[in-house]
XYZ file of C-alpha atoms in Angstrom:
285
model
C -53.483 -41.348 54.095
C -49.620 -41.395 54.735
C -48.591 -40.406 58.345
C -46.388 -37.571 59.118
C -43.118 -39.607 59.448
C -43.400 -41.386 56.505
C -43.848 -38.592 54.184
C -41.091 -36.875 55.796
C -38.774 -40.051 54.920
C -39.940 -39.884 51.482
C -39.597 -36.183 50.984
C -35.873 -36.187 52.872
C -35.110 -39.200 50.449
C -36.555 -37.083 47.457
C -34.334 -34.567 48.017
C -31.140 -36.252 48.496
C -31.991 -37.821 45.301
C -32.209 -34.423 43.864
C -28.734 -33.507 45.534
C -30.268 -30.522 47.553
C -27.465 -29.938 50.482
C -28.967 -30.016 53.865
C -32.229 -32.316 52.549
C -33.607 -33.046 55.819
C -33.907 -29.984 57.641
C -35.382 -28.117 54.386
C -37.609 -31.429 54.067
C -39.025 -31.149 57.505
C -39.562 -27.424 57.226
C -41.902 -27.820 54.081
C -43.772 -30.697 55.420
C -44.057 -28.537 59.024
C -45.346 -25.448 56.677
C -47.670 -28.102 54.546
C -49.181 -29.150 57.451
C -49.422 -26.409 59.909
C -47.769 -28.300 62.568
C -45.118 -27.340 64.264
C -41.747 -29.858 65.622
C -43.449 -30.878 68.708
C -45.870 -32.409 66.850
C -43.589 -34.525 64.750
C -41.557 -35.930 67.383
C -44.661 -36.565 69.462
C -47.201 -38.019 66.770
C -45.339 -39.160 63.729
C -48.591 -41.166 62.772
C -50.571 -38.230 62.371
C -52.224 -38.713 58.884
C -50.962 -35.969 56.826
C -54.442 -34.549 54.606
C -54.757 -34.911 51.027
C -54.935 -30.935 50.891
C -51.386 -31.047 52.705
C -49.945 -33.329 51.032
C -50.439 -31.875 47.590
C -48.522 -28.612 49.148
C -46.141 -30.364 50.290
C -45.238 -32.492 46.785
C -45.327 -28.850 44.760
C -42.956 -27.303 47.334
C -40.502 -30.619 46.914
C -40.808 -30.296 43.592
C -39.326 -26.338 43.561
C -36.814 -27.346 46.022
C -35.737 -29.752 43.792
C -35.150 -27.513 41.089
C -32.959 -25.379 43.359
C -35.572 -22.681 44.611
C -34.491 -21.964 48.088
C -37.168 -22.587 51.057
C -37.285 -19.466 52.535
C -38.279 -17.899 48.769
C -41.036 -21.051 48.362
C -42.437 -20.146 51.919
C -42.390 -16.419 51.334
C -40.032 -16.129 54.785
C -37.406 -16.307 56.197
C -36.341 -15.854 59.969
C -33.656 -13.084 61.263
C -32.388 -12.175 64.758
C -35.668 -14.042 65.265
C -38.026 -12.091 63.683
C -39.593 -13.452 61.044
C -39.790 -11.485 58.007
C -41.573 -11.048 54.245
C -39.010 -12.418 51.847
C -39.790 -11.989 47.405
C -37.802 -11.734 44.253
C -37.118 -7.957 44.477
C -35.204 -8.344 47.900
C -31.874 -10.322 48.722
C -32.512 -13.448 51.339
C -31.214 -12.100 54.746
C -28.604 -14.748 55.993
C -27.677 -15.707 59.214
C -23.994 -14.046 58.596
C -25.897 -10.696 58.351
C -26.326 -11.082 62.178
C -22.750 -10.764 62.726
C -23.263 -7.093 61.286
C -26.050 -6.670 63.644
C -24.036 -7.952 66.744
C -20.992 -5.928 65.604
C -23.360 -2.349 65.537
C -24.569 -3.181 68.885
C -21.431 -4.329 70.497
C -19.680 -0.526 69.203
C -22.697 1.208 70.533
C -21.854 -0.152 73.970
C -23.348 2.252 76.733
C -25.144 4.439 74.043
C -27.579 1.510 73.353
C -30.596 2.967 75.337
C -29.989 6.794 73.816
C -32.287 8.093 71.274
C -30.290 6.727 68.309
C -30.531 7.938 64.579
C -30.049 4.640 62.118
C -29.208 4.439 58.782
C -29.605 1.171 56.455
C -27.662 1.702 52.942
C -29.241 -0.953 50.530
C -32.122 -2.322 52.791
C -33.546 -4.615 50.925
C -35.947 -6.771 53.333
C -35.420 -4.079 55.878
C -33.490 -7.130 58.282
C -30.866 -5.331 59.558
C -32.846 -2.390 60.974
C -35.576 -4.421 61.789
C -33.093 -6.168 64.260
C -31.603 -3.092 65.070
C -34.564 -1.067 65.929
C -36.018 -4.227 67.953
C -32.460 -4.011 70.444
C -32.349 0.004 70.540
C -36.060 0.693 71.401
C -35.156 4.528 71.546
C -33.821 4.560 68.248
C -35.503 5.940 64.920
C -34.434 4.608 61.776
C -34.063 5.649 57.653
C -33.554 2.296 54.895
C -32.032 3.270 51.615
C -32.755 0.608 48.630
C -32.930 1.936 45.104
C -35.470 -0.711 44.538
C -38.945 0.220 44.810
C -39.940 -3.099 45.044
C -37.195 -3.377 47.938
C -38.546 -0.760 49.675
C -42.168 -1.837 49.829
C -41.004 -5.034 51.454
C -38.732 -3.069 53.709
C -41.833 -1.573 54.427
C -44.154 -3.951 55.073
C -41.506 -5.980 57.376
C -41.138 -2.948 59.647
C -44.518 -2.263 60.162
C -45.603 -6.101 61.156
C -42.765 -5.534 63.872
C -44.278 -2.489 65.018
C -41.443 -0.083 63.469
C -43.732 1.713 61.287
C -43.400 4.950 63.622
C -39.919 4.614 64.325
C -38.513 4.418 60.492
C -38.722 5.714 56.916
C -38.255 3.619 53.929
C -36.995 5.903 51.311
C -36.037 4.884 47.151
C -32.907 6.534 46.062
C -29.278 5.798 44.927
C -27.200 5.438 48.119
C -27.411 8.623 50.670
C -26.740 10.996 47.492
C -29.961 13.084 48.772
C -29.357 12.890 52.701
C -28.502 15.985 54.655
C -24.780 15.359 56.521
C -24.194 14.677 60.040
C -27.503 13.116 60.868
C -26.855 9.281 62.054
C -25.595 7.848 65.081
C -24.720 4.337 62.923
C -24.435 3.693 59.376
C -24.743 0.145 58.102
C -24.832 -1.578 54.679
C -24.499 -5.030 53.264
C -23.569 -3.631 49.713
C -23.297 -6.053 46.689
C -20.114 -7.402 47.359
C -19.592 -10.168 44.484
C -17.413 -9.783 41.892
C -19.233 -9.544 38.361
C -17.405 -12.428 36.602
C -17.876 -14.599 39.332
C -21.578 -14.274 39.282
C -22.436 -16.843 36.683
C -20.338 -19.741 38.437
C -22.213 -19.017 41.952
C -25.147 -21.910 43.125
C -28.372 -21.796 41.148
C -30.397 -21.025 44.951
C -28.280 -17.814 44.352
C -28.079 -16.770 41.424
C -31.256 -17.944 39.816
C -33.193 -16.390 42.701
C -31.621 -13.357 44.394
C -31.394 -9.859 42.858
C -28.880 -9.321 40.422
C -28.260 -5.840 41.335
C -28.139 -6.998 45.037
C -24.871 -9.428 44.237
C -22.690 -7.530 41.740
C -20.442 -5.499 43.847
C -18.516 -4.819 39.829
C -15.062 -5.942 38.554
C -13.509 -6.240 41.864
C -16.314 -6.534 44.376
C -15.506 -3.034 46.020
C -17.422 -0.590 43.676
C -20.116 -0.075 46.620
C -17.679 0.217 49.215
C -15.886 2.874 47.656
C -18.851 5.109 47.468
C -19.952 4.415 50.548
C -16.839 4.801 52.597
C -16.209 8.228 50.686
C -19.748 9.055 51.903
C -18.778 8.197 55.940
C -17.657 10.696 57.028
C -20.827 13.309 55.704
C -23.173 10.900 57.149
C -22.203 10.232 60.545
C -22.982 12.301 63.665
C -19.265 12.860 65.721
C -18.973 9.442 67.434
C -20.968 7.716 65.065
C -20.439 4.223 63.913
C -20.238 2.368 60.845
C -20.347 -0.903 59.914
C -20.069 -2.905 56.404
C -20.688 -6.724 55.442
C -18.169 -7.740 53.668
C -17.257 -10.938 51.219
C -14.308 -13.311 51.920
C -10.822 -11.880 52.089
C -12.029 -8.149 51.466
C -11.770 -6.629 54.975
C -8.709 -5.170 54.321
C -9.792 -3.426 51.120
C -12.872 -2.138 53.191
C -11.375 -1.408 56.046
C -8.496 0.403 53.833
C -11.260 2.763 52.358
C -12.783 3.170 55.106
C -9.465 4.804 57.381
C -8.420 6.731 53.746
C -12.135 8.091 54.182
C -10.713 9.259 57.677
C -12.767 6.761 60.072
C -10.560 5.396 63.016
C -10.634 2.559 65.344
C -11.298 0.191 62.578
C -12.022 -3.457 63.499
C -13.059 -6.731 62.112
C -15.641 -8.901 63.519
C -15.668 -12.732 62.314
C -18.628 -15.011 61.619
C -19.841 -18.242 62.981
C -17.387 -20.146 60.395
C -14.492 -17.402 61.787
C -14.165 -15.386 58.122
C -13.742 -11.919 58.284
C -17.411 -10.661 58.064
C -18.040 -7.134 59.361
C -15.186 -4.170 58.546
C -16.647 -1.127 61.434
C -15.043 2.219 62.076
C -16.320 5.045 63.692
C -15.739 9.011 63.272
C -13.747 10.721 66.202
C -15.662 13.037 68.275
């Protein structure tokens, strides 16, 4: 049988073949999920024999890599604000620049952090972004949004595993058309943001594999935004906070509609690669 470090040289070198960006780390984390193992045991016993049953895992998994299937929708998961969450084809893959809108929400809460918060997630999807939310404000209850039913029972299923089940309600619907105002302490979204013609030109791990409806943001990008920021100032509690994900170069749209909506204090909050990533306002008490 082939050790572990040999078939993770061949499946790194398969996938460089293949042209798969970033070949290595995705190779290691199929072979690690393949396996069972976890890193210590591939720096510490790279001679391992790696099981016949493994092995043929491991070769289908290359194999939808290959063909541009991201890992995190092969493995069914995908880690955020390090929780690890249910990941399928109805829900947009959480990325790591989401956490910059998590960061942002907690960073405008400031002192209010331990209060007994009321959340609201526009657009849930997975359910990441209150699932991190809820897990940093453990007095805070929390409603997800996702027109999506399918959305919603993986919203759903991610907050109970974390033990949010109590603290949150999943609901379908079209935006916060059906919410009463002046309920939430924090109102966050990561809208479609993508404009429609731009769509068919974006990487296959993309567009072949996340939700349509989840990427178009329309003609310019900003349809969601402009119902949403229009929507602000009903939703929010006096004090409240609100905080959008945005694409690159449309902060000042966002942040535009969001002070014509009447929000003040409006800021920007970059991401690890410094691009404008968060537009947050909040309502004046």
């Amino acid at each position: 049988m082939p050790d572990l470090g040999a078939t993770l040289r061949d499946a790194v070198r398969r996938l460089r073949a293949a042209g798969v960006d970033g070949a290595e780390g995705d190779a290691r984390i199929l072979l690690l999920a393949a396996t069972g193992l976890d890193r210590v045991a591939l720096i510490r016993d790279p001679d391992l024999p790696v099981t016949p049953e493994a092995a043929l895992r491991l070769e289908a998994w290359l194999a939808r890599r290959a063909d541009r299937e991201p890992v995190s929708r092969i493995l069914g998961r995908r880690d955020f604000w390090g929780l690890g969450l249910v990941v399928t084809p109805d829900v947009l893959d959480p990325r790591p620049d989401t956490e910059t809108l998590v960061a942002a929400v907690l960073d405008g809460l400031g002192a209010r952090r331990g209060a007994p918060l009321r959340l609201l997630d526009l657009g849930t999807g997975s359910g990441a972004i209150l699932c991190a939310l809820l897990a940093e404000l453990p007095a805070a209850t929390g409603w997800a949004l996702d027109r999506s039913a399918g959305a919603c029972a993986v919203a759903r299923r991610n907050l109970a595993a974390h033990g949010f089940a109590a603290r949150s309600l999943v609901i379908q619907g079209d935006w916060a058309a059906a919410l009463a105002p002046g309920a939430f302490d924090a109102v966050v979204s990561n809208p479609p943001y993508i404009e429609s013609a731009v769509i068919p030109g974006l990487d296959r791990d993309v567009r072949e594999h996340d939700p349509l409806a989840a990427l178009d943001g329309g003609p310019d990008g900003l349809a969601a935004y402009r119902l949403l920021a229009a929507d602000l100032p009903r939703l929010l509690a006096p004090g409240g906070v609100a905080a959008f994900e945005v694409g690159r170069g449309q902060d000042g749209d966002v942040a535009g509609l969001m002070r014509a909506a009447g929000l003040a204090g409006i800021t920007t909050h970059p991401d690890l690669a410094g691009i404008a990533r968060v537009v947050m306002g909040r309502v004046v008490p």
